[in-house]
Rosetta silent file (secondary structure, phi, psi, omega in degrees, C-alpha in Angstrom):
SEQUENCE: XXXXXXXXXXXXXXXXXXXXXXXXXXXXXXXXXXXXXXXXXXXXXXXXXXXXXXXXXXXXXXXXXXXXXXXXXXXXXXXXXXXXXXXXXXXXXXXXXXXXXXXXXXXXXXXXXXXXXXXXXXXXXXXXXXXXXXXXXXXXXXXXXXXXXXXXXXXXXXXXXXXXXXXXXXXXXXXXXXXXXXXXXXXXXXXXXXXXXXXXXXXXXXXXXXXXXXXXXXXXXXXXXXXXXXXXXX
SCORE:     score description
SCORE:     0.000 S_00000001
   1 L     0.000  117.856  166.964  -10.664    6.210   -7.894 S_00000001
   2 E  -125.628  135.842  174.318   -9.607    9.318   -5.595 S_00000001
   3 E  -115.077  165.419  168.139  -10.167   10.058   -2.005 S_00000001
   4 L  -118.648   81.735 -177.036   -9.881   12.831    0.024 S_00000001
   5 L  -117.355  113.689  173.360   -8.911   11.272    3.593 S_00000001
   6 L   -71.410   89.978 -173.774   -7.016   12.727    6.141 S_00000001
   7 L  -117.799  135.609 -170.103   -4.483   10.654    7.766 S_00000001
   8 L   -67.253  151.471 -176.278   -2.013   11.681   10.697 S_00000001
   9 L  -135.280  157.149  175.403    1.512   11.126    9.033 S_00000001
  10 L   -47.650   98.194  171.832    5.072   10.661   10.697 S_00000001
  11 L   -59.475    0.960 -174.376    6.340   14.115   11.246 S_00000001
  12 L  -104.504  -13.950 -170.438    9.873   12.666   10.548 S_00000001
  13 L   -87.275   -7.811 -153.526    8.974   11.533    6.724 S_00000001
  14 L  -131.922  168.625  147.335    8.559   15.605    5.614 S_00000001
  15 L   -85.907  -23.701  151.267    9.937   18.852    6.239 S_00000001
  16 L  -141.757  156.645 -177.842    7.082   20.579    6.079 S_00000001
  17 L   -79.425  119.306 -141.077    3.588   19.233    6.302 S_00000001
  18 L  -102.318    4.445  163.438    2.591   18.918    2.369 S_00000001
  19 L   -87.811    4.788 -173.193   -1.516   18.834    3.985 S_00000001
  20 L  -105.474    0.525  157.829   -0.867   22.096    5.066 S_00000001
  21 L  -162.636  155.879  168.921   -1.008   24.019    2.154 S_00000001
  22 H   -23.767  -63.810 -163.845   -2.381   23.629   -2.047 S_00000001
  23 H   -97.986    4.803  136.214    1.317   22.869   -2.906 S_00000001
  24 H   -51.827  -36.935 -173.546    1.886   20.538   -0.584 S_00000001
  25 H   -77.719  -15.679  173.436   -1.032   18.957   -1.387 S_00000001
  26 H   -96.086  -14.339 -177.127   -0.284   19.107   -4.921 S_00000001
  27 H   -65.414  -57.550 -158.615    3.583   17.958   -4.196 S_00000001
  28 H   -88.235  -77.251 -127.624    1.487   14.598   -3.438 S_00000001
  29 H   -75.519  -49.373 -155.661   -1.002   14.067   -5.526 S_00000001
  30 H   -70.449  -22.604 -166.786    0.489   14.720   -8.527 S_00000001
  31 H   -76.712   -8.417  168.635    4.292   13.004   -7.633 S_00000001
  32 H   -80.023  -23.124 -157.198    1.492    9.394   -7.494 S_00000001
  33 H   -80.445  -42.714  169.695    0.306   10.323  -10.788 S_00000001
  34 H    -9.078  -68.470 -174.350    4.041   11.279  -11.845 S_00000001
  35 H   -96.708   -6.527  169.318    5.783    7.899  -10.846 S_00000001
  36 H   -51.537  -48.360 -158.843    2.411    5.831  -11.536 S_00000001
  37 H   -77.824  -45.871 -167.003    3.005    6.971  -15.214 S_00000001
  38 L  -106.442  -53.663  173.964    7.219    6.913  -15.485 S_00000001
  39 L   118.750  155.034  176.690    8.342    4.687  -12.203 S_00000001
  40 L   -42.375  -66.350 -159.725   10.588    5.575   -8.724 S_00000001
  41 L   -58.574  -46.870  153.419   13.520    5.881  -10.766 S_00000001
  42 L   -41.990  -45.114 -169.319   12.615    7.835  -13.437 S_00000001
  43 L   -82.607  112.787  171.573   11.164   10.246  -11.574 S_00000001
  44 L   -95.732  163.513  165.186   12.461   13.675  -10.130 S_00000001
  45 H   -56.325  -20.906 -169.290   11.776   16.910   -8.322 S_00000001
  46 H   -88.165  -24.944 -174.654   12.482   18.942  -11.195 S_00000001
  47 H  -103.408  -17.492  133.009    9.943   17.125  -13.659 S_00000001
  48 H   -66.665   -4.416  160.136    7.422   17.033  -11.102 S_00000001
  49 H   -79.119  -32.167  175.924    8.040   20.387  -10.508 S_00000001
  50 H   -65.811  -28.860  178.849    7.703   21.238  -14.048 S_00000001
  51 H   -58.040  -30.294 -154.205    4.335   19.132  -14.109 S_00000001
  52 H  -131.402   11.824  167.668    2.695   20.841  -11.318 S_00000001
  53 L    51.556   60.207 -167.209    4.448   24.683  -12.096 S_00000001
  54 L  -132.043  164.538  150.424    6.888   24.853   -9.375 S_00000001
  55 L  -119.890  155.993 -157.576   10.610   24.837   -8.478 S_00000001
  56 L   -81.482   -4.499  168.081   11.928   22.056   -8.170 S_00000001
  57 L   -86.115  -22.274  170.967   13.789   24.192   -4.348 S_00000001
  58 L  -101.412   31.101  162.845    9.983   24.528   -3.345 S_00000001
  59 L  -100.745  -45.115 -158.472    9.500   20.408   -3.096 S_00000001
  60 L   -80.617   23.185  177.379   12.488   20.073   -1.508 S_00000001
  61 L  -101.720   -4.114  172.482   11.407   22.401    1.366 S_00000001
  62 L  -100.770  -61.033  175.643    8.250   19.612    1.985 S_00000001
  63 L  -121.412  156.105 -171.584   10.688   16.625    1.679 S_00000001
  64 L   -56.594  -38.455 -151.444   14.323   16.009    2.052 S_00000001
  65 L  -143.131  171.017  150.447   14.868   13.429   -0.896 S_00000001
  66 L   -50.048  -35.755  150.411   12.654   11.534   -3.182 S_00000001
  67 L   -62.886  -37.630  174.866   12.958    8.235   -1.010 S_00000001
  68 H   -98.360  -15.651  163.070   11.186    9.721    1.729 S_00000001
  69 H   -69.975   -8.843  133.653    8.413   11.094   -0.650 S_00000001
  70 H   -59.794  -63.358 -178.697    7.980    7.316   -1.406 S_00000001
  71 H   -63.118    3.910  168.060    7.878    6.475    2.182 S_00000001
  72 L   -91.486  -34.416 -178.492    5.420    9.089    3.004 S_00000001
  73 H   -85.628  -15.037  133.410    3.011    7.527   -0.070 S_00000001
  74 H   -35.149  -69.892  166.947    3.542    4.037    1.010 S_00000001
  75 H   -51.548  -63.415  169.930    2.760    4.819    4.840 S_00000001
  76 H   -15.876  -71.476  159.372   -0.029    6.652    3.600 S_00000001
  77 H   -48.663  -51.012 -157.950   -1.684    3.668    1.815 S_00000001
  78 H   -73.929  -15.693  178.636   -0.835    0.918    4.456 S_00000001
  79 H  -109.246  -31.751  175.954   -3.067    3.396    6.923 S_00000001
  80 H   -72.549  -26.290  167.919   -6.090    4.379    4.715 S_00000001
  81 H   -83.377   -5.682  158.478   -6.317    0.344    3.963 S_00000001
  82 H   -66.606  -23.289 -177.798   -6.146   -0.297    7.744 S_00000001
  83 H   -71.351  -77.341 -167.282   -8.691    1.836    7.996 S_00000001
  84 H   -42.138  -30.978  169.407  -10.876    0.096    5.219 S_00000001
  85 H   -58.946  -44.390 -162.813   -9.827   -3.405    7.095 S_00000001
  86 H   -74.520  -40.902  169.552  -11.416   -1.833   10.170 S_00000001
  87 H  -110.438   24.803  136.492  -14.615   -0.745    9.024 S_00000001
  88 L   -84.327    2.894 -161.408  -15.349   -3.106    6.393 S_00000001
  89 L  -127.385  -29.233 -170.719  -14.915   -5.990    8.518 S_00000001
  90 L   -56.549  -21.613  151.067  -16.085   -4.453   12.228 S_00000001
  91 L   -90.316   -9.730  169.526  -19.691   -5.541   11.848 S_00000001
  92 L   -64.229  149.191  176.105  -19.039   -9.005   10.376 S_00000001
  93 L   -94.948  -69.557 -171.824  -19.963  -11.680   12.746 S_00000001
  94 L   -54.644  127.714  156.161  -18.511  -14.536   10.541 S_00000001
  95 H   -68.360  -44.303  159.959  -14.711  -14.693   10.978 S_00000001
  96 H   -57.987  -19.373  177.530  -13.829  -16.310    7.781 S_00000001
  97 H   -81.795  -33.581  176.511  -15.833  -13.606    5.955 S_00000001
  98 H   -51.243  -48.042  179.738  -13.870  -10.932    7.803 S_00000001
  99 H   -44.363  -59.350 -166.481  -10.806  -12.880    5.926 S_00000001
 100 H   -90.070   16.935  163.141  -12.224  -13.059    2.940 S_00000001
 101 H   -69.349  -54.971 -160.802  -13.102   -9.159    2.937 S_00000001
 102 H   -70.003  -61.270 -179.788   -9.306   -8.532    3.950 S_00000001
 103 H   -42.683  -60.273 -155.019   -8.070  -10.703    0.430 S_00000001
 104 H   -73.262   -6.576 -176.167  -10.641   -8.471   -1.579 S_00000001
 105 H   -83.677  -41.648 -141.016   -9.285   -5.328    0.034 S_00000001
 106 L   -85.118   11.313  170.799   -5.740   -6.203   -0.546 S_00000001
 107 L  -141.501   48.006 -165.744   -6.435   -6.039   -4.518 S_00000001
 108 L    -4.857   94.684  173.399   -9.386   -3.192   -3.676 S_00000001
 109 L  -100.932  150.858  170.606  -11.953   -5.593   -5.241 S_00000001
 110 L   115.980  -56.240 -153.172  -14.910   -4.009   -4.609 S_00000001
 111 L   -88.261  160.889 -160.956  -14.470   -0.434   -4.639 S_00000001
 112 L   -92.047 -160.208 -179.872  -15.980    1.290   -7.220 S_00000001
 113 L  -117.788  135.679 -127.377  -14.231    3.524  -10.183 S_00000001
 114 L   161.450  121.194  171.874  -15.022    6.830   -9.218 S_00000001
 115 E  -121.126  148.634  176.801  -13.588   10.657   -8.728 S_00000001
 116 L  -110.809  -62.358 -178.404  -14.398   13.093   -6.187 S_00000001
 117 L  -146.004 -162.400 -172.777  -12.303   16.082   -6.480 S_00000001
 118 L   -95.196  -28.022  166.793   -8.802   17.437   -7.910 S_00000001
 119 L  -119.566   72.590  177.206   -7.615   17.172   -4.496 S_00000001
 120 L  -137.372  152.734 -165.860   -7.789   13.892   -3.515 S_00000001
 121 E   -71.381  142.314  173.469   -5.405   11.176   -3.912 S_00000001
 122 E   -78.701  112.430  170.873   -5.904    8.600   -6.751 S_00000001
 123 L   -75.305  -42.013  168.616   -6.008    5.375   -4.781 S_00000001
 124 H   -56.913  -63.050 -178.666   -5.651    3.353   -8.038 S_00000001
 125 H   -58.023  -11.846  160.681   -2.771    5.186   -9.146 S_00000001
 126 H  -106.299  -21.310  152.477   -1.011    4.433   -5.416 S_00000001
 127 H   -40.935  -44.246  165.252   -2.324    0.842   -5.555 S_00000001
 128 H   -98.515   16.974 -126.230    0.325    0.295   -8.066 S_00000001
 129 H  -144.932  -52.369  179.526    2.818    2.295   -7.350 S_00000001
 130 H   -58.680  -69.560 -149.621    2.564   -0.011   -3.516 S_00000001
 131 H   -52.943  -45.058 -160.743    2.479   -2.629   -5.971 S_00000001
 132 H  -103.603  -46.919  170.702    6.100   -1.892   -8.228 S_00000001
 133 H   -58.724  -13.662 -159.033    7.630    0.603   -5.598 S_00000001
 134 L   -66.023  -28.817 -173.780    6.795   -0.557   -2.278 S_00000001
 135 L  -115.364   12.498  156.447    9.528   -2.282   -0.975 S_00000001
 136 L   -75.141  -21.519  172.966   12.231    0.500   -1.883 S_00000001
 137 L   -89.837   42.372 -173.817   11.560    1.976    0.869 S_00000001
 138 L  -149.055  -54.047  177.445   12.904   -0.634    3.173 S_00000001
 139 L   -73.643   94.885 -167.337   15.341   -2.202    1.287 S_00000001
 140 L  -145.169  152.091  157.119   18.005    0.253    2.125 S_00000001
 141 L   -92.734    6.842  162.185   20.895    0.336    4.258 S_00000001
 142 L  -105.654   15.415  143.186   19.497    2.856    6.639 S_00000001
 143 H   -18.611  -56.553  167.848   16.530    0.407    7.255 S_00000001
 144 H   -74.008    4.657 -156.879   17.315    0.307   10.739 S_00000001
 145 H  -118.031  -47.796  168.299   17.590    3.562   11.443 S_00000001
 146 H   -98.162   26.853 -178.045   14.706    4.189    9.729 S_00000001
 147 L   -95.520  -43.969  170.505   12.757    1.959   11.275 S_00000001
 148 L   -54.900  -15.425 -162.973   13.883    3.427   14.886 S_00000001
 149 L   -88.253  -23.747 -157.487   12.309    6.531   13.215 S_00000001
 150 L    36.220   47.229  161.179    9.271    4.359   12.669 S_00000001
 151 L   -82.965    8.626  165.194    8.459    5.211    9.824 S_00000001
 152 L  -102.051   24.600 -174.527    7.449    1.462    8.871 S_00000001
 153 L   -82.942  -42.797  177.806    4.670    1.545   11.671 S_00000001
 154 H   -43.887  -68.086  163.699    2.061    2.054    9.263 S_00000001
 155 H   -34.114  -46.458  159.312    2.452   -0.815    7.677 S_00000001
 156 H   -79.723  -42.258 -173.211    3.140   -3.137   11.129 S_00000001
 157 H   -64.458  -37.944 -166.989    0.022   -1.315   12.316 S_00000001
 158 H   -89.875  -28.305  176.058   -2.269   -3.057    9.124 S_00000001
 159 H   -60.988  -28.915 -173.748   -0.028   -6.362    9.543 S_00000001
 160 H   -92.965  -29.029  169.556   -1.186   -6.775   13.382 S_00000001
 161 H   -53.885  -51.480 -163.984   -5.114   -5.779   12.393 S_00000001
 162 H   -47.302  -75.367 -174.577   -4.650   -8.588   10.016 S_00000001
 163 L   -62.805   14.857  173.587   -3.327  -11.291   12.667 S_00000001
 164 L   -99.517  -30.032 -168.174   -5.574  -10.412   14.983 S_00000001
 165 L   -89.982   -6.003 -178.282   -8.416  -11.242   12.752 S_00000001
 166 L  -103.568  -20.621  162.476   -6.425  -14.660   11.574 S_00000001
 167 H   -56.904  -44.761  174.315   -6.623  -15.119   15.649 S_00000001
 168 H   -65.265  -18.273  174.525   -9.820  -14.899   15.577 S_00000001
 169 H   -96.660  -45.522 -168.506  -10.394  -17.800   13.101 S_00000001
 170 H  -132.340   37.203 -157.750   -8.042  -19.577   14.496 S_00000001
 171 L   -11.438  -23.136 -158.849   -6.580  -19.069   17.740 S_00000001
 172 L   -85.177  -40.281 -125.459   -4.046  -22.155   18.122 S_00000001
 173 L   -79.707  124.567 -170.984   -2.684  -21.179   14.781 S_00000001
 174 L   -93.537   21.468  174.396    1.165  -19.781   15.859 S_00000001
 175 L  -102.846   30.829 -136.680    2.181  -17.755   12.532 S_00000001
 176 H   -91.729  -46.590  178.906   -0.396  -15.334   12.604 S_00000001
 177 H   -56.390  -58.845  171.125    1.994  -12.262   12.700 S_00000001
 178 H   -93.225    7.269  152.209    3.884  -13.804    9.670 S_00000001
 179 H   -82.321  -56.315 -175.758    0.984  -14.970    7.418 S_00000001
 180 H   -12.352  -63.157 -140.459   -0.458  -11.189    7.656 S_00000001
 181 H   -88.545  -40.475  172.579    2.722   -9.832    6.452 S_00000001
 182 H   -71.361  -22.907  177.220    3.549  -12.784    3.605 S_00000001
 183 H   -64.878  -38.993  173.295   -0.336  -12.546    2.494 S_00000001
 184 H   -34.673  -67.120 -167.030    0.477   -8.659    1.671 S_00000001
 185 H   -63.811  -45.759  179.064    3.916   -9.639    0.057 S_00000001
 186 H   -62.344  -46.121 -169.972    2.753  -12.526   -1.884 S_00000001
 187 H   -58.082  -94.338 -174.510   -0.738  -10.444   -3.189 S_00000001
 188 H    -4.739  -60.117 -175.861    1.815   -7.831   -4.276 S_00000001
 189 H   -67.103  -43.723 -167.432    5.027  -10.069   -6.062 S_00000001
 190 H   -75.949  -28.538  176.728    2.469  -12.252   -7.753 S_00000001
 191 H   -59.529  -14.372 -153.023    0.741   -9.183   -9.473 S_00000001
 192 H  -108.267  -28.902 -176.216    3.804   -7.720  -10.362 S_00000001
 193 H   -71.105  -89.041 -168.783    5.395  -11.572  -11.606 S_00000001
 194 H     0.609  -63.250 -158.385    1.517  -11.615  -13.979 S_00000001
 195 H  -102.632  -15.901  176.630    1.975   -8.677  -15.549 S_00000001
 196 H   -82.456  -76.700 -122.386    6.152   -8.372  -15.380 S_00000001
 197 L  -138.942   77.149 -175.284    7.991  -11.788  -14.659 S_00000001
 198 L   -88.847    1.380 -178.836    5.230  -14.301  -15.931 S_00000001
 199 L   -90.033   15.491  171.365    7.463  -17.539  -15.470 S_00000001
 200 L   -80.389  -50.174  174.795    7.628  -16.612  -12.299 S_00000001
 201 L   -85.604  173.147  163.407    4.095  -17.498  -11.340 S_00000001
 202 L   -99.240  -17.511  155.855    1.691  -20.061  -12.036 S_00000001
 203 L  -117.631   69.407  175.408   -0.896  -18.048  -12.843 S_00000001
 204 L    64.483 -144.170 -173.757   -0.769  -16.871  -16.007 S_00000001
 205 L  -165.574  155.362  172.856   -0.263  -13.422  -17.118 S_00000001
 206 L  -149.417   84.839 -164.288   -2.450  -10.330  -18.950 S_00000001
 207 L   -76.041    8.394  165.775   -0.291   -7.450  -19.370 S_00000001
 208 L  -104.363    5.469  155.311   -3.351   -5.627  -20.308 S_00000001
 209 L   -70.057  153.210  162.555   -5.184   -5.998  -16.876 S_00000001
 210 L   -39.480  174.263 -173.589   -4.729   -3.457  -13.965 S_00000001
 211 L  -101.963  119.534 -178.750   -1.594   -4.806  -11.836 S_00000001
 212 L    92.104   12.770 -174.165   -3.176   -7.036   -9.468 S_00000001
 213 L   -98.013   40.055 -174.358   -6.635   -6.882  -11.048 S_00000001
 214 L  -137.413  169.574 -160.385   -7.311  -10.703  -11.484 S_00000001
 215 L  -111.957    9.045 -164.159   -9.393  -13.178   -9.812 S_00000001
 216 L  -108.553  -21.706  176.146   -7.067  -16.232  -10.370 S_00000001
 217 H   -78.502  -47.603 -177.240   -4.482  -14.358   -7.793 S_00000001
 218 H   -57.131    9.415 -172.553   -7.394  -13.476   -5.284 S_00000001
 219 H  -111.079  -72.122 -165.435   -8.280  -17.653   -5.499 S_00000001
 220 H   -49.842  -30.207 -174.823   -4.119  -18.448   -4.942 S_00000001
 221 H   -96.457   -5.411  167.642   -3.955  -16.082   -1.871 S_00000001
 222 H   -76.362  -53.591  176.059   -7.359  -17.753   -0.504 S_00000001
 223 H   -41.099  -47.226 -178.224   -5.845  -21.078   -0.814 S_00000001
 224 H   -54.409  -54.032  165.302   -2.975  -20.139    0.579 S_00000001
 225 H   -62.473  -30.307  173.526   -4.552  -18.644    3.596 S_00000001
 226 H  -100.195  -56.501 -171.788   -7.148  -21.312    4.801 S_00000001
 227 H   -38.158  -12.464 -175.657   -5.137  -24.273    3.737 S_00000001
 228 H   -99.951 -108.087  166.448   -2.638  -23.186    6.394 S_00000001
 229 H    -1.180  -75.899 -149.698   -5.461  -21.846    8.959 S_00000001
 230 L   -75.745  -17.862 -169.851   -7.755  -24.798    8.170 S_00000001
 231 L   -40.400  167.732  161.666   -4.736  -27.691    8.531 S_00000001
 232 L   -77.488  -47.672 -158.123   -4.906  -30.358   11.407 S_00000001
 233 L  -113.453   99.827 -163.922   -1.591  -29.887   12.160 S_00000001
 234 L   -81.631    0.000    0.000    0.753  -26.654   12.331 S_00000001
């Protein structure tokens, strides 16, 4: 599934803005399909520049390093699925449905399989990539630094739509801020335990499903969320 959606980006992740011209725009799409197919580590400027018929000196003149061309496709996601929390959920009445719209987004249940053009980002193909990659770009030891940079806003920005909407079911409830951000982390680890690490989880494993493509995780991260929410007692 690829969109073509325009989202404002951190002028501190790039050196030049890669929407502002065909090889920028091609810098990105292709460096999701790139590390989708091979992984962060594997992957360099010079073999996406050979992929996409480049030098590998005119990527680095859009980004510094390879770590921030993760953290630009990471922010990137965490704001087109804030978006999709906000207007899939902004006409629901029912609060619990708004919830359980937010679980089916966070393993894009729902959306259909679909392409639109050559230059629009493959959503699937960044869905996992969020999934096995996502949390190099924070575990670092210039985390703080780059956090003052805020380049981790996206990504606070979809965690506080979330708790505002677990406020809304349940107002007393005082974690709201930190289920948001563990429902993410948990959807995420347990896909990646399923199809990776299965004795890690409890629910079973298919390494030939999508990563995160199963309906026995979206059931474990409902429980998890109203069994908390719904308690007597916090």
């Amino acid at each position: 599934m690829e969109y073509t959606v325009r989202v404002r980006m951190n002028e501190k992740l790039f050196l030049r803005d890669p929407e502002s011209s065909d090889l920028g725009r091609r810098i990105v799409r292709h460096s999701i399909r790139l590390i989708a197919d091979i992984g962060f580590e594997e992957m360099t400027f010079r073999k996406l520049a050979d992929r996409i018929g480049t030098t590998e000196a005119s990527i680095y003149r859009y980004f510094e390093n390879k770590h921030r061309l993760l953290i630009y496709l990471v922010a990137w996601y965490w704001q087109w699925l804030e978006y999709q929390v906000l207007f899939q959920t902004n006409n629901l009445a029912d609060t619990r449905e708004k919830l359980e719209r937010v679980l089916r987004l966070l393993f894009l249940k729902d959306f259909p399989e679909s392409e639109t053009s050559m230059d629009a980002i493959d959503i699937r193909a960044l869905y996992s990539i969020v999934i096995q990659e996502s949390s190099k770009a924070y575990l670092t030891h210039h985390v703080t630094q780059d956090n003052k940079e805020q380049l981790f806003k996206p990504y606070k920005d979809l965690c506080r739509r979330i708790a505002g909407i677990i406020r809304e079911y349940q107002p007393n409830y005082p974690y709201a801020q930190s289920r948001a951000s563990s429902l993410i982390e948990t959807a995420h680890y347990q896909a990646f335990f399923m199809k990776y690490l299965p004795s890690l989880t409890d629910l079973g494993t298919d390494s030939n499903l999508p990563v995160g493509n199963d309906e026995r995780l979206l059931g474990f991260l409902r429980h998890l969320l109203f069994s908390s929410l719904d308690a007597e007692n916090f």
